[in-house]
CSV table of C-alpha atoms (C1' of nucleotides) in Angstrom, one decimal:
chain,number,residue,atom,x,y,z
A,81,UNK,CA,-18.9,79.2,182.4
A,82,UNK,CA,-18.0,78.2,179.1
A,83,UNK,CA,-13.9,77.8,178.4
A,84,UNK,CA,-12.6,76.4,175.3
A,85,UNK,CA,-10.2,73.1,176.3
A,86,UNK,CA,-6.8,74.9,174.5
A,87,UNK,CA,-7.5,78.0,176.4
A,88,UNK,CA,-8.4,76.5,179.8
A,89,UNK,CA,-10.3,73.0,180.2
A,90,UNK,CA,-11.7,71.1,183.8
A,91,UNK,CA,-8.4,69.6,183.9
A,92,UNK,CA,-6.4,72.9,184.0
A,93,UNK,CA,-8.8,74.1,186.7
A,94,UNK,CA,-8.1,70.4,188.3
A,95,UNK,CA,-3.7,70.9,188.1
A,96,UNK,CA,-3.6,74.2,189.4
A,97,UNK,CA,-6.4,73.9,191.8
A,98,UNK,CA,-7.6,77.7,191.6
A,99,UNK,CA,-7.8,80.5,189.1
A,100,UNK,CA,-8.5,83.2,187.9
A,101,UNK,CA,-11.1,83.0,185.7
A,102,UNK,CA,-10.0,86.0,183.5
A,103,UNK,CA,-11.0,86.9,179.5
A,104,UNK,CA,-14.1,88.0,179.9
A,105,UNK,CA,-15.0,90.9,177.2
A,106,UNK,CA,-18.7,90.3,177.1
A,107,UNK,CA,-20.6,93.1,179.4
A,108,UNK,CA,-23.2,91.4,180.0
A,109,UNK,CA,-21.1,88.7,181.1
A,110,UNK,CA,-19.5,91.5,182.9
A,111,UNK,CA,-22.3,92.1,185.1
A,112,UNK,CA,-23.3,88.6,186.1
A,113,UNK,CA,-18.9,88.2,188.0
A,114,UNK,CA,-20.0,91.4,189.3
A,115,UNK,CA,-22.7,92.1,190.7
A,116,UNK,CA,-24.1,88.4,190.7
A,117,UNK,CA,-21.2,86.0,191.3
A,118,UNK,CA,-20.3,85.6,195.9
A,119,UNK,CA,-17.8,83.5,197.2
A,120,UNK,CA,-18.5,79.6,197.6
A,121,UNK,CA,-21.2,79.6,195.0
A,122,UNK,CA,-21.1,76.5,192.2
A,123,UNK,CA,-20.7,77.2,188.5
A,124,UNK,CA,-21.3,74.4,186.0
A,125,UNK,CA,-18.4,74.3,183.9
A,126,UNK,CA,-19.3,74.3,180.1
A,127,UNK,CA,-16.5,73.1,177.6
A,128,UNK,CA,-16.8,75.2,174.8
A,129,UNK,CA,-15.6,75.0,171.0
A,130,UNK,CA,-14.8,70.9,171.3
A,131,UNK,CA,-16.4,67.7,170.7
A,132,UNK,CA,-18.7,67.5,171.6
A,133,UNK,CA,-19.7,70.4,174.4
A,134,UNK,CA,-20.9,70.5,177.1
A,135,UNK,CA,-20.5,70.8,180.7
A,136,UNK,CA,-17.9,68.7,182.0
A,137,UNK,CA,-17.1,69.9,185.8
A,138,UNK,CA,-18.9,71.4,188.9
A,139,UNK,CA,-16.0,74.8,190.5
A,140,UNK,CA,-17.0,77.4,193.0
A,141,UNK,CA,-16.6,81.5,192.9
A,142,UNK,CA,-13.4,81.6,194.8
A,143,UNK,CA,-13.1,85.6,195.6
A,144,UNK,CA,-15.2,88.4,195.5
A,145,UNK,CA,-15.2,89.8,191.6
A,146,UNK,CA,-12.1,92.0,191.3
A,147,UNK,CA,-10.7,94.0,187.5
A,148,UNK,CA,-8.9,91.6,185.1
A,149,UNK,CA,-5.5,92.6,185.3
A,150,UNK,CA,-5.6,90.9,182.1
A,151,UNK,CA,-7.0,93.7,180.1
A,152,UNK,CA,-4.4,96.4,181.6
A,153,UNK,CA,-1.6,94.4,180.2
A,154,UNK,CA,-0.4,95.1,176.6
A,155,UNK,CA,1.1,91.7,176.1
A,156,UNK,CA,-2.0,89.9,176.5
A,157,UNK,CA,-4.2,89.1,174.5
A,158,UNK,CA,-7.4,89.9,176.2
A,159,UNK,CA,-6.2,92.9,176.9
A,160,UNK,CA,-8.3,96.2,176.1
A,161,UNK,CA,-6.5,99.8,175.7
A,162,UNK,CA,-9.8,101.4,177.0
A,163,UNK,CA,-10.1,100.1,179.9
A,164,UNK,CA,-8.7,102.4,182.7
A,165,UNK,CA,-7.2,101.5,186.0
A,166,UNK,CA,-9.1,104.4,187.8
A,167,UNK,CA,-11.9,102.8,186.3
A,168,UNK,CA,-12.3,98.9,185.2
A,169,UNK,CA,-14.1,97.7,183.0
A,170,UNK,CA,-12.9,94.0,183.1
A,171,UNK,CA,-13.7,92.2,186.0
A,172,UNK,CA,-12.9,88.2,187.0
A,173,UNK,CA,-13.3,86.6,190.0
A,174,UNK,CA,-11.0,82.9,191.5
A,175,UNK,CA,-13.0,79.5,191.0
A,176,UNK,CA,-11.7,76.5,192.7
A,177,UNK,CA,-11.7,73.2,191.3
A,178,UNK,CA,-15.1,70.7,192.8
A,179,UNK,CA,-15.3,68.2,190.7
A,180,UNK,CA,-15.1,66.5,187.2
A,181,UNK,CA,-18.1,65.3,185.8
A,182,UNK,CA,-17.8,61.0,185.6
A,183,UNK,CA,-19.5,61.1,182.3
A,184,UNK,CA,-19.8,64.9,180.6
A,185,UNK,CA,-22.9,66.4,180.2
A,186,UNK,CA,-23.5,67.4,176.3
A,187,UNK,CA,-25.1,69.7,174.8
A,188,UNK,CA,-27.1,67.5,173.0
A,189,UNK,CA,-27.8,65.9,176.3
A,190,UNK,CA,-29.0,68.8,178.0
A,191,UNK,CA,-31.0,69.8,174.2
A,192,UNK,CA,-32.8,66.8,174.6
A,193,UNK,CA,-34.3,66.6,178.5
A,194,UNK,CA,-37.1,68.4,178.2
A,195,UNK,CA,-36.4,69.8,182.3
A,196,UNK,CA,-33.3,71.8,180.9
A,197,UNK,CA,-35.6,73.3,178.1
A,198,UNK,CA,-36.0,77.1,179.2
A,199,UNK,CA,-32.3,76.3,180.3
A,200,UNK,CA,-29.9,79.4,178.9
A,201,UNK,CA,-27.2,77.3,177.4
A,202,UNK,CA,-30.1,75.3,174.8
A,203,UNK,CA,-31.2,78.5,173.9
A,204,UNK,CA,-30.6,79.1,169.7
A,205,UNK,CA,-28.1,81.7,169.1
A,206,UNK,CA,-27.6,82.3,172.7
A,207,UNK,CA,-23.6,83.2,173.2
A,208,UNK,CA,-22.7,84.6,176.7
A,209,UNK,CA,-19.8,83.5,178.3
A,210,UNK,CA,-20.8,83.5,181.9
A,211,UNK,CA,-24.3,82.4,182.2
A,212,UNK,CA,-27.1,82.0,185.3
A,213,UNK,CA,-28.3,78.5,186.4
A,214,UNK,CA,-31.3,78.2,188.0
A,215,UNK,CA,-30.8,75.5,191.2
A,216,UNK,CA,-33.4,73.0,189.2
A,217,UNK,CA,-30.9,73.0,186.3
A,218,UNK,CA,-27.7,73.4,188.2
A,219,UNK,CA,-28.9,69.7,190.1
A,220,UNK,CA,-30.3,68.4,187.4
A,221,UNK,CA,-27.1,68.6,184.9
A,222,UNK,CA,-24.9,66.9,188.0
A,223,UNK,CA,-28.1,63.7,188.6
A,224,UNK,CA,-27.1,63.2,184.7
A,225,UNK,CA,-23.4,64.0,184.8
A,226,UNK,CA,-23.0,61.9,188.0
A,227,UNK,CA,-25.1,58.7,186.6
A,228,UNK,CA,-23.0,55.3,185.7
A,229,UNK,CA,-26.1,53.8,184.6
A,230,UNK,CA,-26.1,51.5,181.4
A,231,UNK,CA,-24.5,53.2,179.4
B,81,DG,C1',-14.1,74.9,157.7
B,82,DC,C1',-18.2,77.4,157.5
B,83,DC,C1',-21.6,79.9,158.4
B,84,DA,C1',-25.9,81.8,161.7
B,85,DA,C1',-25.9,85.0,165.4
B,86,DC,C1',-24.9,88.4,168.8
B,87,DG,C1',-22.4,92.6,169.9
B,88,DT,C1',-19.5,96.6,169.2
B,89,DT,C1',-18.0,100.6,166.3
B,90,DG,C1',-18.7,104.6,164.1
B,91,DG,C1',-20.6,107.2,160.0
B,92,DC,C1',-23.8,109.9,159.5
C,219,DG,C1',-30.4,107.3,167.2
C,220,DC,C1',-29.9,104.6,163.3
C,221,DC,C1',-28.2,101.2,161.0
C,222,DA,C1',-24.3,98.6,157.6
C,223,DA,C1',-20.0,96.9,159.0
C,224,DC,C1',-17.3,93.8,160.7
C,225,DG,C1',-15.8,91.4,164.1
C,226,DT,C1',-17.0,87.2,167.9
C,227,DT,C1',-19.1,83.0,169.5
C,228,DG,C1',-19.2,78.3,168.9
C,229,DG,C1',-22.3,74.8,167.1
C,230,DC,C1',-21.9,71.7,163.2
DNA sequence: GCCAACGTTGGC
DNA sequence: GCCAACGTTGGC
């Protein structure tokens, strides 16, 4: 799950403990939230539009998908005038803070790792803000992020 | 700040 | 249904 630190950082999630992952306005990402995410699922927290971009922590899905109220709020930046309360267009899940990585795994590091060559986030032109990660990719990223070794 | 890649919109 | 124009994402 991607977030720009100026909007919502891993530190913000740590402080809040739990927060609604609102503002997703892409249908494919919406579908992952609505149709794939289950309470208890773990997610990589990816920091985008930052230096460096990369995975900075772990979150846990803490609620079922529900309509994103910010899409219905005219005062909110995420307001979508086509979203109908009776037929919600945009969804969110709550997420809980799990872990902040001791060693954030930069996008460059993800790209360098042969074991992660098929990971969606390293593919060219890949912009989805919510995307699936395999169990193998997930554990590999944590392995990198928890490493304390020589550097 | 630039710009490539992608998604959406809307005229036709 | 095609596709040009436009807006957004997000790395660099």
